[in-house]
Amino acid sequence: MTATEPAASDAIAAASPQPAPGATPPRTPLVARAAAELVGTAALVAIVVGSGIQATGLTEDVGLQLLANSTATVFGLGVLIALLGPVSGAHFNPAVTLAEWWTARRGGAGVDARELAVYVPSQVAGAIAGAILADAMFGEPLVKWSTHDRSAGNLLLGEVVATAGLILLIFGLARTDRLRFAPVAVASYIGAAYWFTSSTSFANPAVTIGRAFTDTFAGIAPGSVPAFIGMQLIGAVVGLALVAVIFLRGKTHAG
């Protein structure tokens, strides 16, 4: 390398357009973000449904089945967030997208109405595709409505708790500038919530819809879906309220 090479590269860099100091960096095109949300949600549901099918084929012990299902979900979700987070934020969840849109309306960072209208359908389509893909991989009927009724009141309460905790975690990390820990933190929370909530922590309207399309271990009867989604949305509101109270921003006083 000659002494002139660094100077030449510096000159080229100086001639290239540079963002203004403090300017928001260019965002990934919306089509790429939509694709990331669709593929990520599809992969997540394929992991949940596929590992459930695999577990029931390996053992009749329900505890071991749930352990296998939750373990696969933890690892899979962590990888998906790490991979696709830089592209779309790795929501994979309409409750998270809606919560982010709401905070953006109130002056925070997040998706706008146009992005919301693209993200949510992508997530739902991905969830349905993921369930069908999992069924196809294991030789199950591609679409068979689940007969797994989950309408009991205690399960609905579990969904409020699971979703509120998820929203509190994600937006709490954002408030404290620690979103870099999201792949581990969110995956760990979902893994724990599989066990400490009565509903096994769906905490996601798109995933709930997708899981109605498979009559396997992870399925949910279509008749149980509306109430589950309603409780998830309530949980999201509770989660945002907890974020506002727990991470209350202090005021600076002059003098």
Short mmCIF file of C-alpha atoms in Angstrom, two decimals:
data_model
loop_
_atom_site.label_atom_id
_atom_site.label_comp_id
_atom_site.label_asym_id
_atom_site.label_seq_id
_atom_site.Cartn_x
_atom_site.Cartn_y
_atom_site.Cartn_z
CA MET A 1 0.00 0.00 0.00
CA THR A 2 1.35 3.45 -0.92
CA ALA A 3 1.12 6.55 1.21
CA THR A 4 -1.27 8.13 -1.28
CA GLU A 5 -3.92 5.42 -1.03
CA PRO A 6 -5.41 6.51 2.32
CA ALA A 7 -5.60 10.10 1.11
CA ALA A 8 -7.36 8.99 -2.05
CA SER A 9 -9.90 6.93 -0.14
CA ASP A 10 -10.50 9.85 2.23
CA ALA A 11 -11.13 12.12 -0.73
CA ILE A 12 -13.63 9.68 -2.21
CA ALA A 13 -15.41 9.38 1.12
CA ALA A 14 -15.53 13.15 1.51
CA ALA A 15 -17.03 13.50 -1.96
CA SER A 16 -19.79 10.98 -1.16
CA PRO A 17 -23.07 12.33 0.27
CA GLN A 18 -22.95 12.19 4.08
CA PRO A 19 -25.92 12.35 6.46
CA ALA A 20 -26.17 15.47 8.56
CA PRO A 21 -24.96 15.04 12.16
CA GLY A 22 -27.78 13.67 14.25
CA ALA A 23 -29.94 12.86 11.23
CA THR A 24 -32.02 9.69 11.28
CA PRO A 25 -30.28 7.02 9.17
CA PRO A 26 -32.08 5.85 6.03
CA ARG A 27 -34.69 3.18 6.79
CA THR A 28 -34.92 -0.14 5.04
CA PRO A 29 -37.49 0.01 2.18
CA LEU A 30 -41.00 -0.86 3.34
CA VAL A 31 -41.23 -3.83 0.97
CA ALA A 32 -38.15 -5.35 2.60
CA ARG A 33 -39.55 -4.75 6.06
CA ALA A 34 -42.87 -6.33 5.07
CA ALA A 35 -41.03 -9.35 3.69
CA ALA A 36 -39.03 -9.65 6.91
CA GLU A 37 -42.21 -9.55 8.99
CA LEU A 38 -43.92 -12.12 6.78
CA VAL A 39 -40.97 -14.52 6.69
CA GLY A 40 -40.15 -14.03 10.37
CA THR A 41 -43.72 -14.67 11.52
CA ALA A 42 -44.00 -17.68 9.20
CA ALA A 43 -40.78 -19.12 10.58
CA LEU A 44 -41.91 -18.50 14.17
CA VAL A 45 -45.22 -20.31 13.67
CA ALA A 46 -43.49 -23.13 11.77
CA ILE A 47 -41.18 -23.55 14.77
CA VAL A 48 -44.04 -23.55 17.28
CA VAL A 49 -46.28 -25.90 15.30
CA GLY A 50 -43.51 -28.12 13.91
CA SER A 51 -41.83 -28.67 17.28
CA GLY A 52 -45.24 -29.46 18.77
CA ILE A 53 -45.88 -32.12 16.13
CA GLN A 54 -42.39 -33.54 16.59
CA ALA A 55 -42.78 -33.64 20.38
CA THR A 56 -46.08 -35.50 20.30
CA GLY A 57 -44.53 -38.06 17.95
CA LEU A 58 -41.63 -38.69 20.32
CA THR A 59 -43.37 -38.91 23.69
CA GLU A 60 -46.80 -39.14 25.27
CA ASP A 61 -45.66 -37.20 28.32
CA VAL A 62 -47.39 -33.81 28.07
CA GLY A 63 -44.74 -32.17 30.24
CA LEU A 64 -41.96 -33.30 27.93
CA GLN A 65 -44.01 -32.23 24.93
CA LEU A 66 -44.33 -28.72 26.36
CA LEU A 67 -40.64 -28.65 27.27
CA ALA A 68 -39.64 -29.56 23.72
CA ASN A 69 -42.08 -27.06 22.25
CA SER A 70 -40.96 -24.20 24.49
CA THR A 71 -37.24 -24.93 24.05
CA ALA A 72 -37.49 -24.90 20.26
CA THR A 73 -39.47 -21.66 20.41
CA VAL A 74 -36.91 -19.94 22.64
CA PHE A 75 -33.97 -20.76 20.38
CA GLY A 76 -35.88 -20.10 17.17
CA LEU A 77 -37.32 -16.78 18.30
CA GLY A 78 -33.94 -15.54 19.51
CA VAL A 79 -32.35 -16.33 16.15
CA LEU A 80 -35.16 -14.67 14.20
CA ILE A 81 -34.99 -11.46 16.25
CA ALA A 82 -31.20 -11.29 15.88
CA LEU A 83 -31.44 -11.87 12.12
CA LEU A 84 -34.41 -9.72 11.17
CA GLY A 85 -34.42 -7.10 13.90
CA PRO A 86 -32.09 -4.78 11.95
CA VAL A 87 -34.48 -4.95 8.97
CA SER A 88 -37.98 -4.54 10.36
CA GLY A 89 -37.62 -4.43 14.13
CA ALA A 90 -38.66 -8.11 14.28
CA HIS A 91 -42.15 -7.45 15.59
CA PHE A 92 -43.74 -10.66 14.23
CA ASN A 93 -46.72 -9.59 16.34
CA PRO A 94 -49.60 -7.16 15.64
CA ALA A 95 -49.83 -6.32 19.36
CA VAL A 96 -46.23 -5.06 19.29
CA THR A 97 -46.79 -3.16 16.04
CA LEU A 98 -49.95 -1.53 17.35
CA ALA A 99 -48.20 -0.56 20.58
CA GLU A 100 -45.33 0.96 18.62
CA TRP A 101 -47.74 2.86 16.38
CA TRP A 102 -49.50 4.23 19.47
CA THR A 103 -46.25 5.41 21.04
CA ALA A 104 -45.26 7.03 17.73
CA ARG A 105 -48.57 8.93 17.68
CA ARG A 106 -47.69 10.32 21.08
CA GLY A 107 -44.29 11.55 19.99
CA GLY A 108 -42.19 8.42 20.37
CA ALA A 109 -40.32 6.45 17.75
CA GLY A 110 -42.21 3.80 15.84
CA VAL A 111 -44.22 2.85 12.79
CA ASP A 112 -46.67 5.21 11.14
CA ALA A 113 -50.20 4.37 9.94
CA ARG A 114 -49.00 3.31 6.49
CA GLU A 115 -46.42 0.96 7.94
CA LEU A 116 -48.97 -0.41 10.40
CA ALA A 117 -51.30 -1.20 7.48
CA VAL A 118 -48.49 -3.19 5.82
CA TYR A 119 -46.95 -4.89 8.85
CA VAL A 120 -50.12 -6.44 10.32
CA PRO A 121 -51.39 -8.20 7.14
CA SER A 122 -47.83 -9.43 6.50
CA GLN A 123 -47.68 -10.91 9.98
CA VAL A 124 -51.08 -12.61 9.68
CA ALA A 125 -50.29 -14.01 6.22
CA GLY A 126 -46.93 -15.23 7.48
CA ALA A 127 -48.50 -16.94 10.48
CA ILE A 128 -50.98 -18.84 8.31
CA ALA A 129 -48.24 -19.82 5.86
CA GLY A 130 -46.04 -21.01 8.73
CA ALA A 131 -48.74 -23.29 10.10
CA ILE A 132 -49.39 -24.76 6.65
CA LEU A 133 -45.65 -25.25 6.10
CA ALA A 134 -45.24 -27.09 9.40
CA ASP A 135 -48.18 -29.38 8.60
CA ALA A 136 -46.71 -30.07 5.16
CA MET A 137 -43.30 -30.97 6.60
CA PHE A 138 -44.83 -33.55 8.93
CA GLY A 139 -47.35 -35.01 6.48
CA GLU A 140 -50.37 -33.51 8.24
CA PRO A 141 -53.38 -32.12 6.36
CA LEU A 142 -52.30 -28.70 5.07
CA VAL A 143 -55.34 -26.98 6.56
CA LYS A 144 -57.38 -28.63 9.28
CA TRP A 145 -59.12 -26.40 11.77
CA SER A 146 -57.96 -27.03 15.29
CA THR A 147 -60.34 -28.67 17.75
CA HIS A 148 -58.26 -27.56 20.77
CA ASP A 149 -60.71 -25.42 22.73
CA ARG A 150 -59.02 -22.68 24.77
CA SER A 151 -62.02 -20.61 25.87
CA ALA A 152 -61.76 -20.98 29.66
CA GLY A 153 -61.58 -17.74 31.61
CA ASN A 154 -58.31 -18.61 33.33
CA LEU A 155 -56.66 -19.08 29.93
CA LEU A 156 -57.89 -15.67 28.81
CA LEU A 157 -56.42 -14.11 31.94
CA GLY A 158 -53.16 -15.87 31.09
CA GLU A 159 -53.12 -14.12 27.72
CA VAL A 160 -53.57 -10.70 29.32
CA VAL A 161 -50.65 -11.40 31.64
CA ALA A 162 -48.44 -12.87 28.91
CA THR A 163 -49.02 -9.99 26.48
CA ALA A 164 -48.70 -7.28 29.11
CA GLY A 165 -45.37 -8.72 30.21
CA LEU A 166 -44.11 -8.90 26.64
CA ILE A 167 -45.02 -5.28 25.91
CA LEU A 168 -43.52 -4.14 29.21
CA LEU A 169 -40.29 -5.95 28.38
CA ILE A 170 -39.90 -4.68 24.82
CA PHE A 171 -40.81 -1.06 25.50
CA GLY A 172 -38.97 -1.06 28.79
CA LEU A 173 -35.82 -2.11 26.97
CA ALA A 174 -36.44 0.66 24.45
CA ARG A 175 -36.95 3.28 27.18
CA THR A 176 -33.65 2.30 28.82
CA ASP A 177 -31.71 2.05 25.55
CA ARG A 178 -31.10 -1.70 25.92
CA LEU A 179 -32.84 -3.08 22.84
CA ARG A 180 -29.56 -4.79 21.94
CA PHE A 181 -30.57 -7.40 24.52
CA ALA A 182 -33.93 -8.08 22.82
CA PRO A 183 -33.01 -11.39 21.11
CA VAL A 184 -32.09 -12.99 24.43
CA ALA A 185 -34.55 -11.13 26.65
CA VAL A 186 -37.67 -11.58 24.51
CA ALA A 187 -36.95 -15.22 23.71
CA SER A 188 -36.24 -15.94 27.39
CA TYR A 189 -39.47 -14.25 28.46
CA ILE A 190 -41.57 -16.23 26.00
CA GLY A 191 -39.87 -19.44 27.13
CA ALA A 192 -40.66 -18.65 30.75
CA ALA A 193 -44.23 -17.57 29.93
CA TYR A 194 -44.87 -20.96 28.30
CA TRP A 195 -44.66 -22.32 31.83
CA PHE A 196 -45.93 -19.61 34.17
CA THR A 197 -49.08 -18.66 32.22
CA SER A 198 -52.11 -20.90 31.99
CA SER A 199 -52.46 -20.26 28.25
CA THR A 200 -48.83 -21.19 27.42
CA SER A 201 -48.31 -17.61 26.24
CA PHE A 202 -49.55 -17.07 22.70
CA ALA A 203 -49.30 -13.29 23.35
CA ASN A 204 -49.62 -12.63 19.61
CA PRO A 205 -52.79 -12.14 17.51
CA ALA A 206 -51.13 -13.24 14.24
CA VAL A 207 -49.70 -16.40 15.77
CA THR A 208 -53.10 -17.11 17.33
CA ILE A 209 -54.76 -16.92 13.91
CA GLY A 210 -52.10 -19.10 12.31
CA ARG A 211 -52.37 -21.78 14.98
CA ALA A 212 -56.10 -22.13 14.27
CA PHE A 213 -55.18 -23.66 10.90
CA THR A 214 -53.57 -26.77 12.40
CA ASP A 215 -55.25 -29.50 14.43
CA THR A 216 -52.05 -30.44 16.26
CA PHE A 217 -50.45 -29.92 19.68
CA ALA A 218 -50.06 -26.14 19.24
CA GLY A 219 -53.48 -25.52 17.68
CA ILE A 220 -56.34 -23.39 18.93
CA ALA A 221 -59.98 -23.84 17.94
CA PRO A 222 -61.24 -21.03 15.67
CA GLY A 223 -64.01 -20.33 18.17
CA SER A 224 -61.41 -19.50 20.81
CA VAL A 225 -59.47 -17.09 18.59
CA PRO A 226 -61.54 -13.87 18.96
CA ALA A 227 -61.46 -13.93 22.76
CA PHE A 228 -57.72 -14.70 22.77
CA ILE A 229 -57.02 -11.77 20.46
CA GLY A 230 -59.23 -9.48 22.54
CA MET A 231 -57.33 -10.40 25.70
CA GLN A 232 -54.00 -9.90 23.93
CA LEU A 233 -55.00 -6.39 22.91
CA ILE A 234 -56.09 -5.65 26.48
CA GLY A 235 -52.75 -7.01 27.64
CA ALA A 236 -50.95 -4.67 25.24
CA VAL A 237 -52.80 -1.68 26.74
CA VAL A 238 -51.93 -2.85 30.25
CA GLY A 239 -48.30 -3.31 29.20
CA LEU A 240 -48.06 0.22 27.79
CA ALA A 241 -49.64 1.62 30.97
CA LEU A 242 -47.03 -0.21 33.05
CA VAL A 243 -44.25 1.18 30.85
CA ALA A 244 -45.58 4.71 31.35
CA VAL A 245 -45.65 4.29 35.14
CA ILE A 246 -42.47 2.28 35.73
CA PHE A 247 -40.29 4.13 33.25
CA LEU A 248 -41.68 7.58 34.01
CA ARG A 249 -39.30 10.17 32.62
CA GLY A 250 -38.07 12.67 35.17
CA LYS A 251 -38.29 16.42 34.61
CA THR A 252 -35.25 18.63 34.68
CA HIS A 253 -35.45 21.77 36.80
CA ALA A 254 -33.56 24.95 35.98
CA GLY A 255 -31.40 26.51 38.66
#
